[in-house]
PDB file of C-alpha atoms in Angstrom:
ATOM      1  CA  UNK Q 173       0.000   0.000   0.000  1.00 64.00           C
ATOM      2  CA  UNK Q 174       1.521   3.285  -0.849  1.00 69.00           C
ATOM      3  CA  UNK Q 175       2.600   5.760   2.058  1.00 72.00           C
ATOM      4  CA  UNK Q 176       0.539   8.183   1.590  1.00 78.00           C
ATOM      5  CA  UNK Q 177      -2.655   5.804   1.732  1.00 78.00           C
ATOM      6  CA  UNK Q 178      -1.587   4.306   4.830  1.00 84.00           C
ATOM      7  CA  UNK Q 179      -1.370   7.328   6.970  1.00 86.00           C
ATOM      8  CA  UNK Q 180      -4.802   8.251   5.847  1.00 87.00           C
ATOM      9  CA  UNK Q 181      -6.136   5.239   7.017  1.00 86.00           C
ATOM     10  CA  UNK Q 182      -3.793   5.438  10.340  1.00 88.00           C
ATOM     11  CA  UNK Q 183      -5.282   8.818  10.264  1.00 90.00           C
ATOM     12  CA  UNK Q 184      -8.900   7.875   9.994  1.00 88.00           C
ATOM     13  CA  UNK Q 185      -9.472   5.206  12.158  1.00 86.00           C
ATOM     14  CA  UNK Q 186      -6.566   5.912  14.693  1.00 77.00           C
ATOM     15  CA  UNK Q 187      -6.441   8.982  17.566  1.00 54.00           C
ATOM     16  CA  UNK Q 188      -7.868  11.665  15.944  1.00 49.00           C
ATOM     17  CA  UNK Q 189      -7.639  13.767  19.051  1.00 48.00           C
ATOM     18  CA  UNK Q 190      -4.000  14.569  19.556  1.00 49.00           C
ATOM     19  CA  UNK Q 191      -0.617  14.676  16.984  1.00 51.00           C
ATOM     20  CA  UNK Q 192       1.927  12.300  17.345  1.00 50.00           C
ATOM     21  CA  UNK Q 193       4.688  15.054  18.059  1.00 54.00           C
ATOM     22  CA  UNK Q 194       4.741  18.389  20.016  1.00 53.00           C
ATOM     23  CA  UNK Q 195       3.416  20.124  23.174  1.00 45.00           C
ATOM     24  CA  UNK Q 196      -0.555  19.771  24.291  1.00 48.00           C
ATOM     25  CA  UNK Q 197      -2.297  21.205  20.905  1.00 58.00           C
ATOM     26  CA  UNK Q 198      -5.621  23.458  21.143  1.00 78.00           C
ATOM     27  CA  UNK Q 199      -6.766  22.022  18.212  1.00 89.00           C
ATOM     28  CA  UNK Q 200      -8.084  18.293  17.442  1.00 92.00           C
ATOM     29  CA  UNK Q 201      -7.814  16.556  13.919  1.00 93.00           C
ATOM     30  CA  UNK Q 202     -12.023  16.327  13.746  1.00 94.00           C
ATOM     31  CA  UNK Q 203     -12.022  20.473  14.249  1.00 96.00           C
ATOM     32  CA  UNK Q 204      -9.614  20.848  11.073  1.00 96.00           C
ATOM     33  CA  UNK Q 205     -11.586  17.878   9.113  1.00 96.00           C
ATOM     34  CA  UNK Q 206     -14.787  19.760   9.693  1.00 96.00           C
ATOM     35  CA  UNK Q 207     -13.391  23.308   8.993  1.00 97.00           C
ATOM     36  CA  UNK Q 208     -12.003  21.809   5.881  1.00 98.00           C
ATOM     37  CA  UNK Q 209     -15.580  20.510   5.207  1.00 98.00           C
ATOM     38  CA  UNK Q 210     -17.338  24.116   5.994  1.00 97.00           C
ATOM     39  CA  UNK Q 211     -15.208  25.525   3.545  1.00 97.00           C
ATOM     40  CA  UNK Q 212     -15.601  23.613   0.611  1.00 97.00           C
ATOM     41  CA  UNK Q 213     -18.991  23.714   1.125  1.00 97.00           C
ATOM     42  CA  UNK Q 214     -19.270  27.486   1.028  1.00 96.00           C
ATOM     43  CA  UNK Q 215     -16.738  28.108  -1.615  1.00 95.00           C
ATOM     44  CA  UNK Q 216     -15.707  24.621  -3.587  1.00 94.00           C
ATOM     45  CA  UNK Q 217     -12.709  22.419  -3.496  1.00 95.00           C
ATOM     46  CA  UNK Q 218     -10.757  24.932  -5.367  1.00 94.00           C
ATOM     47  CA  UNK Q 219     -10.946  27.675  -2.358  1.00 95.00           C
ATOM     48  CA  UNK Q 220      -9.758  25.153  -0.091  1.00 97.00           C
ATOM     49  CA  UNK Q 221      -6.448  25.602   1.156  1.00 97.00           C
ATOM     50  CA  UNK Q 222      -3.989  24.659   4.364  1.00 97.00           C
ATOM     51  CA  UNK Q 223      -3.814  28.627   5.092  1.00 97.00           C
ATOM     52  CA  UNK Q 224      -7.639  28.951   4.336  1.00 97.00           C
ATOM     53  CA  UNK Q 225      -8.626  25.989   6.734  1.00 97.00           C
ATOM     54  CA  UNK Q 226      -6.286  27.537   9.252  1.00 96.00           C
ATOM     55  CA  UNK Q 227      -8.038  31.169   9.242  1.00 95.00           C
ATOM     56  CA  UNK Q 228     -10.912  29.357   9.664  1.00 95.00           C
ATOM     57  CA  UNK Q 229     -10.084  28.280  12.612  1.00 95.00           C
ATOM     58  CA  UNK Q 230      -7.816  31.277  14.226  1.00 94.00           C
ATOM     59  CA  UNK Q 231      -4.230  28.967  13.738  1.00 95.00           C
ATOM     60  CA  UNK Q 232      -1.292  29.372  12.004  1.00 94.00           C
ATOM     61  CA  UNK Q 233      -0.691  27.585   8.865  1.00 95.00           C
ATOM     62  CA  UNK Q 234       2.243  25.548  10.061  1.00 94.00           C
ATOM     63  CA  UNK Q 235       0.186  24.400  13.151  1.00 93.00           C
ATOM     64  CA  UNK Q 236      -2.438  22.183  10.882  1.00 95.00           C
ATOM     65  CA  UNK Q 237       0.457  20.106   9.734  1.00 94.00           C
ATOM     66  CA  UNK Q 238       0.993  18.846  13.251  1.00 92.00           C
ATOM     67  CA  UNK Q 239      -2.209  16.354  11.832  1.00 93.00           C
ATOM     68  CA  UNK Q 240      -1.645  16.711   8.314  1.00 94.00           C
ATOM     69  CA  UNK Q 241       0.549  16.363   5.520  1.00 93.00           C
ATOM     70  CA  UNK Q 242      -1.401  18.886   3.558  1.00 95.00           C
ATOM     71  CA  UNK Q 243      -4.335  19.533   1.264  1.00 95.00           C
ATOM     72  CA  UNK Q 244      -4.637  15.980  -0.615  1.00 94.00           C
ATOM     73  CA  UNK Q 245      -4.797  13.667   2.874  1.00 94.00           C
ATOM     74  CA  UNK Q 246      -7.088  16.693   3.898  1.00 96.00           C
ATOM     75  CA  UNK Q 247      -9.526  16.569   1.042  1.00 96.00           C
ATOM     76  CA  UNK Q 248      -9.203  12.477   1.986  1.00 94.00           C
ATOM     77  CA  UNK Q 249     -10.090  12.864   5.672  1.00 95.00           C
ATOM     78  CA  UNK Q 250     -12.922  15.146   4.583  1.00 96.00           C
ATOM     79  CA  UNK Q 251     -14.215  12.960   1.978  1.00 95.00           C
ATOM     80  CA  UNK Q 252     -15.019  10.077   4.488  1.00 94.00           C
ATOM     81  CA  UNK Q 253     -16.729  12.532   6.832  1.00 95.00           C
ATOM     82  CA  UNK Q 254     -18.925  14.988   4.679  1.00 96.00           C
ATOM     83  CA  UNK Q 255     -21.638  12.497   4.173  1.00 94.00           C
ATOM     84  CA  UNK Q 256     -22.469  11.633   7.716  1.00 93.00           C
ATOM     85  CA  UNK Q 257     -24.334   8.838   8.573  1.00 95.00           C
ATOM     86  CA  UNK Q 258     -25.776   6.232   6.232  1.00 95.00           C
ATOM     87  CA  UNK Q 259     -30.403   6.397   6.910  1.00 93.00           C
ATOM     88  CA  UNK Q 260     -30.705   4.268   9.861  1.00 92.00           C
ATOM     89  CA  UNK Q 261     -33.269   1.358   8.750  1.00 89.00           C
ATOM     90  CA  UNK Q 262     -36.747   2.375   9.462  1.00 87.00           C
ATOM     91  CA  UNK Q 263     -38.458  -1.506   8.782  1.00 86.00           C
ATOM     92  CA  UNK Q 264     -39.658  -1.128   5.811  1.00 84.00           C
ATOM     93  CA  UNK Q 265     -39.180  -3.886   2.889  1.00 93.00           C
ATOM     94  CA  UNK Q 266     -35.472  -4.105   1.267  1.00 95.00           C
ATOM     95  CA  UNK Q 267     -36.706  -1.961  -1.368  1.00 95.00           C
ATOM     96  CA  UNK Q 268     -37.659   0.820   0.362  1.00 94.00           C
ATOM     97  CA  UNK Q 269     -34.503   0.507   2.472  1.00 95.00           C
ATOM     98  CA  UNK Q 270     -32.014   0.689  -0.204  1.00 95.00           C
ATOM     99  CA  UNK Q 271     -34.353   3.799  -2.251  1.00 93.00           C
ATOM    100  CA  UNK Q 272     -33.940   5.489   0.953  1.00 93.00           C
ATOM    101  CA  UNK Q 273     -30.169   4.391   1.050  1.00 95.00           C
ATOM    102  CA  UNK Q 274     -29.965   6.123  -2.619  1.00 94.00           C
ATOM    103  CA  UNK Q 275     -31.550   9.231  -1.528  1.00 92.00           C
ATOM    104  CA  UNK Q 276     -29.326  10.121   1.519  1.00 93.00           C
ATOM    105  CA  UNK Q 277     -26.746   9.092  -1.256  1.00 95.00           C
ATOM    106  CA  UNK Q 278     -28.558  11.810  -3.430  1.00 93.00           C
ATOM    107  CA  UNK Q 279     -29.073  14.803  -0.781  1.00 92.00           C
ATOM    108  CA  UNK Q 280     -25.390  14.126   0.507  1.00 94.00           C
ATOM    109  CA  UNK Q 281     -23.499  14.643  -3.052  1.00 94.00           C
ATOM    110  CA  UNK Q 282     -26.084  17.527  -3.715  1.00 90.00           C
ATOM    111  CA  UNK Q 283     -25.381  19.272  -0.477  1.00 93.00           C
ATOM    112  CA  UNK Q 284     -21.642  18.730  -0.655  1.00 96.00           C
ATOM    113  CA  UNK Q 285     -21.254  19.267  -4.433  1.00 94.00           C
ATOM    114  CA  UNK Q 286     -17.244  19.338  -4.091  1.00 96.00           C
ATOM    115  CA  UNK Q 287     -17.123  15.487  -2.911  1.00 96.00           C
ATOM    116  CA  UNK Q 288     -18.248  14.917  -6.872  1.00 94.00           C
ATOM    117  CA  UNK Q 289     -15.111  16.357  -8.104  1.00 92.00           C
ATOM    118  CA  UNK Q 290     -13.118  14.599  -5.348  1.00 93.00           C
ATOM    119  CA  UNK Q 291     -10.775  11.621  -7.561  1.00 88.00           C
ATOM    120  CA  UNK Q 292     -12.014   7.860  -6.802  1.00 85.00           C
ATOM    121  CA  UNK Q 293      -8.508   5.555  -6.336  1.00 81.00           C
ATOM    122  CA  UNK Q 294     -10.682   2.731  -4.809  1.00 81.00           C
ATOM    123  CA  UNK Q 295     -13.406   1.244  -2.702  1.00 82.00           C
ATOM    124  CA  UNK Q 296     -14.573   2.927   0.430  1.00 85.00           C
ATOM    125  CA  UNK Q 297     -11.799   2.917   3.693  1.00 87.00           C
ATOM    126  CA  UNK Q 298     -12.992   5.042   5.941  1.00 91.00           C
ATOM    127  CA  UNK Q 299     -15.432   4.751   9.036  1.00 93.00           C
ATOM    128  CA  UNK Q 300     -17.856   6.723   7.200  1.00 94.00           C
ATOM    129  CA  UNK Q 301     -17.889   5.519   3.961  1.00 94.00           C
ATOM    130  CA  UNK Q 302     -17.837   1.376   5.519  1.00 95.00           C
ATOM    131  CA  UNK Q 303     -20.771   2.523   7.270  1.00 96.00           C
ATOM    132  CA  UNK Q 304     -22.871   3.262   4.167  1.00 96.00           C
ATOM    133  CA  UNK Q 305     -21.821   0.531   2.325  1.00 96.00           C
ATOM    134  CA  UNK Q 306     -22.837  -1.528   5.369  1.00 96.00           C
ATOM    135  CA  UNK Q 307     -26.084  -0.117   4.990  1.00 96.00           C
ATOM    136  CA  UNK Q 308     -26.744  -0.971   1.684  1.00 96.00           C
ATOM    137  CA  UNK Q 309     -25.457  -4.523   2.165  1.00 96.00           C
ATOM    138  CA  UNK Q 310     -27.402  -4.648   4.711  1.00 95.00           C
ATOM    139  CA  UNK Q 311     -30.625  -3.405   2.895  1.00 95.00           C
ATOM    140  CA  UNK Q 312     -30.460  -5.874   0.353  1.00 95.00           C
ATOM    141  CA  UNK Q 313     -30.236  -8.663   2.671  1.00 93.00           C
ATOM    142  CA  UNK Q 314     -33.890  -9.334   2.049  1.00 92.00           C
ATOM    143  CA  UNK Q 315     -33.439  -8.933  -1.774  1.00 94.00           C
ATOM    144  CA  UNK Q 316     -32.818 -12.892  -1.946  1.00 94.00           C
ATOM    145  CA  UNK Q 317     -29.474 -12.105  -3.792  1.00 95.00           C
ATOM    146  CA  UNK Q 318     -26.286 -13.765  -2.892  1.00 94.00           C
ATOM    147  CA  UNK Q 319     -23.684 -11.758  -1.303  1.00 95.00           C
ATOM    148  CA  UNK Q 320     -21.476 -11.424  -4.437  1.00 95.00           C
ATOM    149  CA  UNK Q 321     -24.293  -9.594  -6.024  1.00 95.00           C
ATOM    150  CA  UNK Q 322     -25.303  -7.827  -3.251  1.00 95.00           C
ATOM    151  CA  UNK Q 323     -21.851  -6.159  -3.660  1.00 95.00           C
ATOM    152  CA  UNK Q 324     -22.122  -5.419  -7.394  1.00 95.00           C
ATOM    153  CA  UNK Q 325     -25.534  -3.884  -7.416  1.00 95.00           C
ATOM    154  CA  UNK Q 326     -24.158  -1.314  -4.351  1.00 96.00           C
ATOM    155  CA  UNK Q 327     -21.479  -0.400  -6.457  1.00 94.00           C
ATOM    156  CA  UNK Q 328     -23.369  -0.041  -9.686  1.00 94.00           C
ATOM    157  CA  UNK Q 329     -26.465   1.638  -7.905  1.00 94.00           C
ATOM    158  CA  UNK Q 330     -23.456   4.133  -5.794  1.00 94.00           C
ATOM    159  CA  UNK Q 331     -21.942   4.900  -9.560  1.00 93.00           C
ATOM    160  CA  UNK Q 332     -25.563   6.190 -10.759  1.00 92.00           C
ATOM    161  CA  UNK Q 333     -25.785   8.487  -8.264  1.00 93.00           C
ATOM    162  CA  UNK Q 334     -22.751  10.080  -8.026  1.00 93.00           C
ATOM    163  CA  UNK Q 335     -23.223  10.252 -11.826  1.00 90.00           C
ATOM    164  CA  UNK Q 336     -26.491  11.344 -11.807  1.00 88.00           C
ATOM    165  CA  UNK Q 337     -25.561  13.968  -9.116  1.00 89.00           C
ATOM    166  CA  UNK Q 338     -22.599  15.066 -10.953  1.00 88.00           C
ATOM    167  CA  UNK Q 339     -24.500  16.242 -14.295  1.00 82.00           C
ATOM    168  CA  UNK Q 340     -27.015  17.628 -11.909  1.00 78.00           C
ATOM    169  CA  UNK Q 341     -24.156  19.789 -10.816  1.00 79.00           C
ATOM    170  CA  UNK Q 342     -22.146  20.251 -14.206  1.00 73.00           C
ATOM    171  CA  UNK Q 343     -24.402  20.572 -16.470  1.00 64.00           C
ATOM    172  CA  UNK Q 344     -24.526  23.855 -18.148  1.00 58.00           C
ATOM    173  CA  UNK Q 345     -28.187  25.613 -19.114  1.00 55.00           C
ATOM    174  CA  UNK Q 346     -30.602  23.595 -21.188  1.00 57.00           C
ATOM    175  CA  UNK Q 347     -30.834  26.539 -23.561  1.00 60.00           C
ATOM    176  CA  UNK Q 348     -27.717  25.124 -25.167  1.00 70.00           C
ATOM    177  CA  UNK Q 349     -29.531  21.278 -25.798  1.00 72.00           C
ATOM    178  CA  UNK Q 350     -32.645  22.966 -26.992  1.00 73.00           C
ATOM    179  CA  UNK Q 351     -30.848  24.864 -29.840  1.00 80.00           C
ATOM    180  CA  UNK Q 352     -28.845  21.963 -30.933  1.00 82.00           C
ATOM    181  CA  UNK Q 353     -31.992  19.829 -31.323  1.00 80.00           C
ATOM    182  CA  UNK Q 354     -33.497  22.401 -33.101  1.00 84.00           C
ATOM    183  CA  UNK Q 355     -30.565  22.348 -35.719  1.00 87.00           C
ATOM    184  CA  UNK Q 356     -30.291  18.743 -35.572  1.00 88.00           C
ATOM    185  CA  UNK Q 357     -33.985  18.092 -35.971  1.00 85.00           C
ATOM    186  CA  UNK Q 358     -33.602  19.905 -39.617  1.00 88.00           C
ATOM    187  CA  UNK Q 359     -30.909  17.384 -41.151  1.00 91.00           C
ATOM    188  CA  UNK Q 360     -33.491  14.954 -41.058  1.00 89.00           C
ATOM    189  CA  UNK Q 361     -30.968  12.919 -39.565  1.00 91.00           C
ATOM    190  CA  UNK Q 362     -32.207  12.282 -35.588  1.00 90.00           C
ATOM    191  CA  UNK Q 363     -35.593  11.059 -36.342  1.00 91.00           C
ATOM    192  CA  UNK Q 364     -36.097   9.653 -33.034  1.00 91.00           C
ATOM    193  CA  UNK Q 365     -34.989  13.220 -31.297  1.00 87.00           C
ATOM    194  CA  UNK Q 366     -36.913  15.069 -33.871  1.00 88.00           C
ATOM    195  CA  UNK Q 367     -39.775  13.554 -32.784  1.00 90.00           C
ATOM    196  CA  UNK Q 368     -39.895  13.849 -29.389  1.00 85.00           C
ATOM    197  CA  UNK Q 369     -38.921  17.741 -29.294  1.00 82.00           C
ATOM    198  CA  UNK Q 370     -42.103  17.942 -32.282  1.00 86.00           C
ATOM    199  CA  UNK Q 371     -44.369  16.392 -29.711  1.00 84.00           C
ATOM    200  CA  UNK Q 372     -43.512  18.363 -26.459  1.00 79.00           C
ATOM    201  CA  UNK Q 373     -41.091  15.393 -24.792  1.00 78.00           C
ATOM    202  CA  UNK Q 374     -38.776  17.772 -24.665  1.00 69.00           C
ATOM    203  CA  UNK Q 375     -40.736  20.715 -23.438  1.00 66.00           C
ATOM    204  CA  UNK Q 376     -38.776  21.525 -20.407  1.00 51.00           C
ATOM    205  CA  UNK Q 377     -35.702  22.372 -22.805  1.00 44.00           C
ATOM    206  CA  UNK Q 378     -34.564  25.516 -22.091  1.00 43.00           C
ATOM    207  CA  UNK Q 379     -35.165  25.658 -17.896  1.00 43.00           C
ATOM    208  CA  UNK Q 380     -32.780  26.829 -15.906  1.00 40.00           C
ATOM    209  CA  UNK Q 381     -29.900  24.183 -14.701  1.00 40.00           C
ATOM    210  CA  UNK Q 382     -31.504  24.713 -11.355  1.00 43.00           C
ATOM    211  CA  UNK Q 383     -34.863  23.392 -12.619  1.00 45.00           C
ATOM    212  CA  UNK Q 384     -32.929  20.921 -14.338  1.00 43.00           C
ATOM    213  CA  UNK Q 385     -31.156  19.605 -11.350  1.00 49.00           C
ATOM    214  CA  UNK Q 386     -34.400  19.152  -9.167  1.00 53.00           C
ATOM    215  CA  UNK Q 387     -36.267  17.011 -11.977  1.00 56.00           C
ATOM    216  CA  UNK Q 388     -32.777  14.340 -11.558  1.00 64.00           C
ATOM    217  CA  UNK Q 389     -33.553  12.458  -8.476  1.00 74.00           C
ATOM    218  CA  UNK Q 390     -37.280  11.458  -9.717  1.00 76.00           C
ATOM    219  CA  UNK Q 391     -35.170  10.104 -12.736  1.00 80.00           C
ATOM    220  CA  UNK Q 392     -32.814   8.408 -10.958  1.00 86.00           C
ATOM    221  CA  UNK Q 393     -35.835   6.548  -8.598  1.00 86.00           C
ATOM    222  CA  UNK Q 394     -37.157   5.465 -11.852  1.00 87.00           C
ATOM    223  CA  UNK Q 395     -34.104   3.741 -13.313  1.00 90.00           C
ATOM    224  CA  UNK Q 396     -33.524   2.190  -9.357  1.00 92.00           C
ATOM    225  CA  UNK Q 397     -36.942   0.728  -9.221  1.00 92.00           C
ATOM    226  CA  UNK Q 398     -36.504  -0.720 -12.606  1.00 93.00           C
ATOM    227  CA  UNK Q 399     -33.524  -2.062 -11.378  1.00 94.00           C
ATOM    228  CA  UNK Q 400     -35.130  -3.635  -8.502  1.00 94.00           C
ATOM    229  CA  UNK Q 401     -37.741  -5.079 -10.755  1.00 95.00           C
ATOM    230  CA  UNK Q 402     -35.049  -6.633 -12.544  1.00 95.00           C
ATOM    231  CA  UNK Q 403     -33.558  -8.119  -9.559  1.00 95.00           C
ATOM    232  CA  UNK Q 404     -37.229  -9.760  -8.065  1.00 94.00           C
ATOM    233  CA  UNK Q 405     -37.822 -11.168 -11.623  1.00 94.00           C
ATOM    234  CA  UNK Q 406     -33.719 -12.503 -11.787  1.00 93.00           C
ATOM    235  CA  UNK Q 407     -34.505 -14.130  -8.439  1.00 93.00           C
ATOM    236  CA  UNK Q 408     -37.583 -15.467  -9.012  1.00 91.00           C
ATOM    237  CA  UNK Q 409     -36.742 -17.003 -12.122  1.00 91.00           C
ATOM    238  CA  UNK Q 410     -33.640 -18.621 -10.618  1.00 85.00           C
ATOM    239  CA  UNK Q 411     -35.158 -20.111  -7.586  1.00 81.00           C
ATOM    240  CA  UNK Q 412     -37.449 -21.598 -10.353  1.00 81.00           C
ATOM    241  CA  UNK Q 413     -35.458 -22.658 -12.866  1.00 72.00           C
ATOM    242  CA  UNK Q 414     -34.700 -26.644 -13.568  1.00 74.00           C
ATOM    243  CA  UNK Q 415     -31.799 -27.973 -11.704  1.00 67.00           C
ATOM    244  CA  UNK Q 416     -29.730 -30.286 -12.855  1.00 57.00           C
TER     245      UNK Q 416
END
């Protein structure tokens, strides 16, 4: 495991209260995670800085790297916490536990926009993010899928919303795709498209990105309950099919 990896994960489940070197600090290593977290949330990843994180908090500079090697095993330590907690499970059925699983997921990203630009280099490590994949295993416990596919539907159901929450984020004005269908509708060429934008599918072309964002998450429930279909009918088929 490279060294830089390894103290984050000394660093995130070891003593977060006190630095390994140095007189009685005033500060603890949650205080600067949080500040960190405060500030990326009111002014994105870009703004975030050792000297920024240390105004923040009324310190010197030099005295956050008592806990940290700077801004990249920052952003790390951040990244686990920002979430918060997974939903706790309220007894419903496995599919309402893991659509409510997906829509802390959703709120989450969209109130801590900066974790989407964050770079992925592997599977959750942290406290935080163990806990919510715990809590999606753990959700589709009832599903009556076996645990290898348990894991691969968390990670491809965790992929569509981080994607879906990402565009919700990027994504420019709609004014942009409603001229471009408009030319493209003329070639002749997109029939399909052409179509659609003739017959008012596309009527919400040209709304704001804000407007845009808000109508992402009933999209995304859409696409997870068809996915959950899918996964009653692949069970129900299997535990019916011939044997032998």
């Amino acid at each position: 495991m490279p060294k830089d990896r390894a103290s984050n994960l000394e660093l995130m489940w070891g003593n977060r209260e006190r630095p390994a070197r140095g007189p009685k600090p005033g500060l603890t290593l949650d205080e600067i995670v949080r500040a960190g977290v405060r500030v990326a949330d009111a002014e994105g990843l870009d703004a975030l800085s050792m000297q920024r994180v240390a105004g923040e908090l009324g310190y010197t500079t030099m005295s956050l790297y008592r806990y940290v090697s700077g801004k990249d095993q920052l952003v790390a330590l951040m990244s686990d916490v920002a979430l918060g907690a997974p939903p706790e499970p309220a007894g419903g059925d496995w599919r309402e536990e893991i659509e409510a699983w997906v829509r802390g997921l959703w709120h989450g990203y969209r109130a801590h926009p900066w974790l989407l630009s964050v770079k992925i280099e592997g599977p959750p490590s942290g406290p935080q993010g163990l806990a919510w994949l715990e809590a999606a295993l753990r959700a589709l416990e009832g599903s009556g899928l076996d645990k290898g596919d348990r894991i691969g539907v968390t990670m491809f159901v965790n992929a569509a919303t981080f994607s879906l929450a990402r565009l919700s984020v990027d994504l420019k004005p709609m004014e942009d795709f409603g001229a471009a269908l408009a030319l493209g509708a003329q070639t002749g060429q997109y029939p399909i498209l052409a179509s659609m934008l003739a017959d008012g599918t596309f009527e919400s072309v040209g709304a704001p990105q804000t407007e845009f964002a808000q109508e992402v998450l009933p999209d995304l429930e859409f696409g997870l309950r068809r996915l959950l279909d899918g996964i009653e009918h692949y069970v129900s088929a299997r535990k019916t099919a011939p044997t032998g």
